PDB file of C-alpha atoms and ligand atoms in Angstrom:
ATOM      1  CA  MET A   1       7.976  -2.443  -4.459  1.00 69.00           C
ATOM      2  CA  SER A   2      10.516  -1.318  -1.846  1.00 76.00           C
ATOM      3  CA  ALA A   3      11.548  -3.572   1.022  1.00 80.00           C
ATOM      4  CA  PRO A   4       9.219  -3.430   4.044  1.00 82.00           C
ATOM      5  CA  THR A   5      10.706  -1.657   7.070  1.00 85.00           C
ATOM      6  CA  LEU A   6       9.693  -0.695  10.607  1.00 92.00           C
ATOM      7  CA  SER A   7       9.488   2.834  11.995  1.00 93.00           C
ATOM      8  CA  PRO A   8      12.501   3.591  14.225  1.00 93.00           C
ATOM      9  CA  ARG A   9      10.365   3.574  17.390  1.00 95.00           C
ATOM     10  CA  SER A  10       8.723   0.256  16.526  1.00 96.00           C
ATOM     11  CA  ALA A  11      12.111  -1.247  15.697  1.00 95.00           C
ATOM     12  CA  GLU A  12      13.300  -0.263  19.188  1.00 96.00           C
ATOM     13  CA  VAL A  13      10.215  -1.772  20.870  1.00 97.00           C
ATOM     14  CA  VAL A  14      10.441  -4.978  18.807  1.00 97.00           C
ATOM     15  CA  ARG A  15      14.170  -5.276  19.565  1.00 97.00           C
ATOM     16  CA  SER A  16      13.553  -5.037  23.314  1.00 97.00           C
ATOM     17  CA  THR A  17      10.575  -7.434  23.340  1.00 97.00           C
ATOM     18  CA  LEU A  18      11.990  -9.988  20.876  1.00 97.00           C
ATOM     19  CA  PRO A  19      13.525 -12.195  23.639  1.00 97.00           C
ATOM     20  CA  VAL A  20      10.216 -12.536  25.506  1.00 96.00           C
ATOM     21  CA  VAL A  21       8.285 -13.174  22.286  1.00 96.00           C
ATOM     22  CA  GLU A  22      10.875 -15.768  21.192  1.00 95.00           C
ATOM     23  CA  ASP A  23      10.599 -17.520  24.575  1.00 96.00           C
ATOM     24  CA  SER A  24       6.820 -17.751  24.215  1.00 96.00           C
ATOM     25  CA  ILE A  25       6.500 -18.201  20.460  1.00 95.00           C
ATOM     26  CA  ASP A  26       5.717 -21.932  20.662  1.00 94.00           C
ATOM     27  CA  ASP A  27       2.876 -21.292  23.133  1.00 96.00           C
ATOM     28  CA  ILE A  28       1.612 -18.437  20.946  1.00 96.00           C
ATOM     29  CA  THR A  29       1.543 -20.472  17.730  1.00 96.00           C
ATOM     30  CA  ALA A  30      -0.062 -23.462  19.505  1.00 96.00           C
ATOM     31  CA  ILE A  31      -2.946 -21.263  20.753  1.00 97.00           C
ATOM     32  CA  PHE A  32      -3.116 -19.478  17.413  1.00 97.00           C
ATOM     33  CA  TYR A  33      -3.691 -22.663  15.387  1.00 97.00           C
ATOM     34  CA  ARG A  34      -6.098 -24.065  17.990  1.00 97.00           C
ATOM     35  CA  THR A  35      -8.379 -20.999  17.877  1.00 97.00           C
ATOM     36  CA  LEU A  36      -7.990 -20.392  14.125  1.00 97.00           C
ATOM     37  CA  LEU A  37      -8.943 -23.965  13.290  1.00 97.00           C
ATOM     38  CA  ASP A  38     -11.695 -24.108  15.922  1.00 97.00           C
ATOM     39  CA  GLN A  39     -13.385 -21.214  14.173  1.00 97.00           C
ATOM     40  CA  HIS A  40     -12.446 -22.197  10.621  1.00 96.00           C
ATOM     41  CA  PRO A  41     -12.440 -26.015  10.711  1.00 96.00           C
ATOM     42  CA  ALA A  42     -12.774 -26.261   6.925  1.00 95.00           C
ATOM     43  CA  LEU A  43      -9.159 -25.063   6.582  1.00 96.00           C
ATOM     44  CA  VAL A  44      -7.882 -28.435   7.833  1.00 95.00           C
ATOM     45  CA  GLY A  45      -7.482 -30.846   4.962  1.00 90.00           C
ATOM     46  CA  THR A  46      -8.305 -28.241   2.316  1.00 92.00           C
ATOM     47  CA  MET A  47      -5.369 -25.912   3.085  1.00 95.00           C
ATOM     48  CA  PHE A  48      -3.496 -27.070   6.183  1.00 96.00           C
ATOM     49  CA  SER A  49      -2.222 -30.621   6.389  1.00 95.00           C
ATOM     50  CA  ALA A  50      -3.652 -32.462   9.413  1.00 95.00           C
ATOM     51  CA  ASP A  51      -0.363 -34.405   9.715  1.00 96.00           C
ATOM     52  CA  ARG A  52       1.784 -31.252   9.797  1.00 95.00           C
ATOM     53  CA  LEU A  53      -0.514 -29.770  12.454  1.00 96.00           C
ATOM     54  CA  ALA A  54      -0.563 -32.958  14.522  1.00 95.00           C
ATOM     55  CA  ASP A  55       3.215 -33.317  14.698  1.00 96.00           C
ATOM     56  CA  GLY A  56       3.789 -29.572  15.207  1.00 95.00           C
ATOM     57  CA  THR A  57       5.659 -28.954  11.923  1.00 96.00           C
ATOM     58  CA  GLN A  58       3.223 -26.234  10.849  1.00 97.00           C
ATOM     59  CA  GLN A  59       3.338 -24.481  14.226  1.00 95.00           C
ATOM     60  CA  ARG A  60       7.161 -24.517  14.269  1.00 96.00           C
ATOM     61  CA  ALA A  61       7.330 -23.199  10.685  1.00 96.00           C
ATOM     62  CA  LEU A  62       5.161 -20.177  11.573  1.00 96.00           C
ATOM     63  CA  ALA A  63       7.026 -19.556  14.844  1.00 94.00           C
ATOM     64  CA  SER A  64      10.389 -19.650  13.143  1.00 95.00           C
ATOM     65  CA  ALA A  65       9.240 -17.404  10.261  1.00 96.00           C
ATOM     66  CA  ILE A  66       7.926 -14.732  12.660  1.00 95.00           C
ATOM     67  CA  ALA A  67      10.979 -14.813  14.928  1.00 94.00           C
ATOM     68  CA  SER A  68      13.530 -14.741  12.096  1.00 95.00           C
ATOM     69  CA  CYS A  69      11.711 -12.064  10.149  1.00 96.00           C
ATOM     70  CA  ALA A  70      11.356  -9.811  13.221  1.00 96.00           C
ATOM     71  CA  ALA A  71      15.032 -10.353  14.078  1.00 95.00           C
ATOM     72  CA  LEU A  72      16.039  -9.455  10.529  1.00 95.00           C
ATOM     73  CA  LEU A  73      13.884  -6.314  10.449  1.00 94.00           C
ATOM     74  CA  VAL A  74      15.440  -4.965  13.650  1.00 94.00           C
ATOM     75  CA  ALA A  75      19.010  -6.078  12.902  1.00 92.00           C
ATOM     76  CA  ASP A  76      19.518  -3.993   9.819  1.00 85.00           C
ATOM     77  CA  GLU A  77      17.286  -1.296   8.400  1.00 79.00           C
ATOM     78  CA  ASP A  78      18.418  -2.216   4.878  1.00 84.00           C
ATOM     79  CA  ALA A  79      17.569  -5.894   5.324  1.00 84.00           C
ATOM     80  CA  ASP A  80      15.041  -7.261   2.864  1.00 90.00           C
ATOM     81  CA  PRO A  81      12.771  -9.926   4.425  1.00 92.00           C
ATOM     82  CA  ARG A  82      11.402 -10.850   1.012  1.00 93.00           C
ATOM     83  CA  GLU A  83      14.307 -13.232   0.464  1.00 92.00           C
ATOM     84  CA  LEU A  84      13.410 -15.068   3.653  1.00 94.00           C
ATOM     85  CA  LEU A  85       9.712 -15.092   2.759  1.00 97.00           C
ATOM     86  CA  ALA A  86       9.991 -16.212  -0.882  1.00 97.00           C
ATOM     87  CA  PRO A  87       9.747 -19.965  -0.099  1.00 97.00           C
ATOM     88  CA  VAL A  88       6.740 -19.281   2.175  1.00 97.00           C
ATOM     89  CA  ALA A  89       5.037 -17.350  -0.636  1.00 98.00           C
ATOM     90  CA  ARG A  90       5.637 -20.260  -3.033  1.00 97.00           C
ATOM     91  CA  ARG A  91       3.990 -22.650  -0.556  1.00 97.00           C
ATOM     92  CA  HIS A  92       1.114 -20.200  -0.021  1.00 98.00           C
ATOM     93  CA  ARG A  93       0.609 -19.887  -3.761  1.00 97.00           C
ATOM     94  CA  ALA A  94       0.429 -23.670  -4.103  1.00 96.00           C
ATOM     95  CA  VAL A  95      -2.413 -23.812  -1.537  1.00 96.00           C
ATOM     96  CA  GLU A  96      -4.010 -20.591  -2.870  1.00 96.00           C
ATOM     97  CA  VAL A  97      -3.844 -18.388   0.235  1.00 97.00           C
ATOM     98  CA  GLN A  98      -6.019 -15.301  -0.371  1.00 97.00           C
ATOM     99  CA  PRO A  99      -5.073 -11.732   0.700  1.00 97.00           C
ATOM    100  CA  ALA A 100      -8.226 -11.412   2.868  1.00 97.00           C
ATOM    101  CA  GLN A 101      -7.100 -14.428   4.909  1.00 97.00           C
ATOM    102  CA  TYR A 102      -4.222 -12.358   6.299  1.00 98.00           C
ATOM    103  CA  ASP A 103      -6.790 -10.404   8.364  1.00 97.00           C
ATOM    104  CA  VAL A 104      -8.176 -13.630   9.813  1.00 97.00           C
ATOM    105  CA  VAL A 105      -4.671 -14.821  10.714  1.00 97.00           C
ATOM    106  CA  HIS A 106      -3.881 -11.386  12.189  1.00 97.00           C
ATOM    107  CA  GLU A 107      -6.930 -11.489  14.467  1.00 97.00           C
ATOM    108  CA  HIS A 108      -6.150 -14.935  15.907  1.00 97.00           C
ATOM    109  CA  LEU A 109      -2.405 -14.422  16.098  1.00 96.00           C
ATOM    110  CA  PHE A 110      -2.721 -11.199  18.102  1.00 97.00           C
ATOM    111  CA  ALA A 111      -5.374 -12.697  20.378  1.00 97.00           C
ATOM    112  CA  ALA A 112      -2.915 -15.550  21.079  1.00 97.00           C
ATOM    113  CA  ILE A 113      -0.101 -13.057  21.771  1.00 97.00           C
ATOM    114  CA  VAL A 114      -2.283 -11.233  24.329  1.00 97.00           C
ATOM    115  CA  GLU A 115      -3.406 -14.518  25.898  1.00 97.00           C
ATOM    116  CA  VAL A 116       0.190 -15.654  26.416  1.00 97.00           C
ATOM    117  CA  LEU A 117       1.956 -12.387  27.257  1.00 97.00           C
ATOM    118  CA  GLY A 118      -0.901 -10.625  29.090  1.00 97.00           C
ATOM    119  CA  ASP A 119      -0.080  -7.200  30.493  1.00 95.00           C
ATOM    120  CA  ALA A 120       3.324  -7.168  28.790  1.00 95.00           C
ATOM    121  CA  VAL A 121       1.377  -6.329  25.612  1.00 96.00           C
ATOM    122  CA  THR A 122       1.015  -2.587  26.185  1.00 97.00           C
ATOM    123  CA  PRO A 123      -0.595  -0.575  23.356  1.00 97.00           C
ATOM    124  CA  GLU A 124       2.904   0.421  22.217  1.00 97.00           C
ATOM    125  CA  VAL A 125       4.124  -3.190  22.139  1.00 97.00           C
ATOM    126  CA  ALA A 126       0.975  -4.263  20.265  1.00 97.00           C
ATOM    127  CA  ALA A 127       1.438  -1.474  17.711  1.00 97.00           C
ATOM    128  CA  ALA A 128       5.101  -2.327  17.137  1.00 97.00           C
ATOM    129  CA  TRP A 129       4.404  -6.047  16.566  1.00 97.00           C
ATOM    130  CA  ASP A 130       1.470  -5.071  14.393  1.00 97.00           C
ATOM    131  CA  GLU A 131       3.981  -3.327  12.149  1.00 96.00           C
ATOM    132  CA  VAL A 132       6.030  -6.534  11.979  1.00 96.00           C
ATOM    133  CA  TYR A 133       2.931  -8.496  10.965  1.00 97.00           C
ATOM    134  CA  ARG A 134       1.907  -5.874   8.386  1.00 96.00           C
ATOM    135  CA  ALA A 135       5.425  -5.891   6.914  1.00 95.00           C
ATOM    136  CA  MET A 136       5.409  -9.683   6.596  1.00 97.00           C
ATOM    137  CA  ALA A 137       1.841  -9.903   5.285  1.00 97.00           C
ATOM    138  CA  GLY A 138       2.442  -7.064   2.810  1.00 96.00           C
ATOM    139  CA  ALA A 139       5.594  -8.719   1.470  1.00 96.00           C
ATOM    140  CA  LEU A 140       3.901 -12.122   1.234  1.00 97.00           C
ATOM    141  CA  ILE A 141       0.814 -10.767  -0.548  1.00 97.00           C
ATOM    142  CA  GLU A 142       3.039  -8.934  -3.013  1.00 96.00           C
ATOM    143  CA  LEU A 143       5.160 -12.036  -3.676  1.00 96.00           C
ATOM    144  CA  GLU A 144       2.091 -14.253  -3.983  1.00 97.00           C
ATOM    145  CA  ARG A 145       0.625 -11.908  -6.580  1.00 94.00           C
ATOM    146  CA  SER A 146       3.729 -11.914  -8.798  1.00 83.00           C
TER     147      SER A 146
HETATM  148  C1  HEM B   1       2.356 -13.129   7.992  1.00 84.12           C
HETATM  149  C2  HEM B   1       1.566 -14.195   7.898  1.00 84.12           C
HETATM  150  C3  HEM B   1       2.030 -15.599   7.616  1.00 84.12           C
HETATM  151  C4  HEM B   1       3.236 -16.192   7.850  1.00 84.12           C
HETATM  152  C5  HEM B   1       4.484 -15.577   8.471  1.00 84.12           C
HETATM  153  C6  HEM B   1       3.136 -17.565   7.378  1.00 84.12           C
HETATM  154  C7  HEM B   1       4.159 -18.489   7.446  1.00 84.12           C
HETATM  155  C8  HEM B   1       4.113 -19.756   6.886  1.00 84.12           C
HETATM  156  C9  HEM B   1       5.215 -20.694   6.859  1.00 84.12           C
HETATM  157  C10 HEM B   1       6.617 -20.432   7.405  1.00 84.12           C
HETATM  158  C11 HEM B   1       4.796 -21.802   6.225  1.00 84.12           C
HETATM  159  C12 HEM B   1       5.609 -23.092   5.946  1.00 84.12           C
HETATM  160  C13 HEM B   1       6.223 -23.015   4.569  1.00 84.12           C
HETATM  161  C14 HEM B   1       6.948 -24.274   4.184  1.00 84.12           C
HETATM  162  O1  HEM B   1       6.763 -25.326   4.796  1.00 84.12           O
HETATM  163  O2  HEM B   1       7.719 -24.216   3.212  1.00 84.12           O
HETATM  164  C15 HEM B   1       3.416 -21.584   5.849  1.00 84.12           C
HETATM  165  C16 HEM B   1       2.634 -22.504   5.197  1.00 84.12           C
HETATM  166  C17 HEM B   1       1.279 -22.369   5.054  1.00 84.12           C
HETATM  167  N1  HEM B   1       0.518 -21.268   5.372  1.00 84.12           N
HETATM  168 FE1  HEM B   1       1.221 -19.499   6.078  1.00 84.12          FE
HETATM  169  N2  HEM B   1       1.890 -17.785   6.886  1.00 84.12           N
HETATM  170  C18 HEM B   1       1.178 -16.603   7.001  1.00 84.12           C
HETATM  171  C19 HEM B   1      -0.120 -16.394   6.610  1.00 84.12           C
HETATM  172  C20 HEM B   1      -0.958 -17.375   6.157  1.00 84.12           C
HETATM  173  C21 HEM B   1      -2.352 -17.184   5.826  1.00 84.12           C
HETATM  174  C22 HEM B   1      -3.083 -15.858   5.860  1.00 84.12           C
HETATM  175  C23 HEM B   1      -2.853 -18.386   5.494  1.00 84.12           C
HETATM  176  C24 HEM B   1      -4.287 -18.682   5.098  1.00 84.12           C
HETATM  177  C25 HEM B   1      -5.083 -19.371   5.836  1.00 84.12           C
HETATM  178  C26 HEM B   1      -1.769 -19.353   5.569  1.00 84.12           C
HETATM  179  C27 HEM B   1      -1.859 -20.691   5.272  1.00 84.12           C
HETATM  180  C28 HEM B   1      -0.790 -21.542   5.101  1.00 84.12           C
HETATM  181  C29 HEM B   1      -0.901 -22.897   4.578  1.00 84.12           C
HETATM  182  C30 HEM B   1      -2.186 -23.586   4.159  1.00 84.12           C
HETATM  183  C31 HEM B   1       0.409 -23.411   4.527  1.00 84.12           C
HETATM  184  C32 HEM B   1       0.871 -24.739   3.931  1.00 84.12           C
HETATM  185  C33 HEM B   1       0.672 -25.885   4.767  1.00 84.12           C
HETATM  186  C34 HEM B   1       1.235 -27.120   4.105  1.00 84.12           C
HETATM  187  O3  HEM B   1       2.115 -27.062   3.261  1.00 84.12           O
HETATM  188  O4  HEM B   1       0.751 -28.156   4.510  1.00 84.12           O
HETATM  189  N3  HEM B   1      -0.641 -18.690   5.976  1.00 84.12           N
HETATM  190  N4  HEM B   1       3.023 -20.334   6.242  1.00 84.12           N
END
């Protein structure tokens, strides 16, 4: 499979909104895990470690993965984020993350982005970051399958 990339227009939008997303990423991931786990409480203990959630390790790991992957995708159109995501895929495989769960994560992550950034999330901004998420999820699902 070829390396995931962004359309030129999305890359431009992601590049210009990356600083504001990076500034708010800790708030976004905090809200994301709160709402995800409120609605899917069975994930705590079975998949997510309560200790890693309580001390913020899990939230920081997701925040850093999103920010570094987005930065890589916009820095160089030949960059391959799969290298960066390989250790994440290994962890996901160990806890048996399923492809369908990427839609659940998508829903809560984007709701958290809108909650934190409000009107800054124009349809164009939402579509561009959607492409980032799809690129990451697609690469992870592919790696987790292999
Ligand atoms: C694009 C989407 C996703 C990204 C960027 C992402 C990112 C990460 C990162 C960076 C880690 C930490 C890896 C490590 O510590 O080595 C992680 C672990 C984990 N992720 Fe994801 N993830 C995504 C989707 C999902 C989905 C859909 C699920 C399913 C509910 C999930 C469940 C988990 C679990 C259970 C862990 C391990 C927690 C532990 O080791 O205690 N992730 N993920």
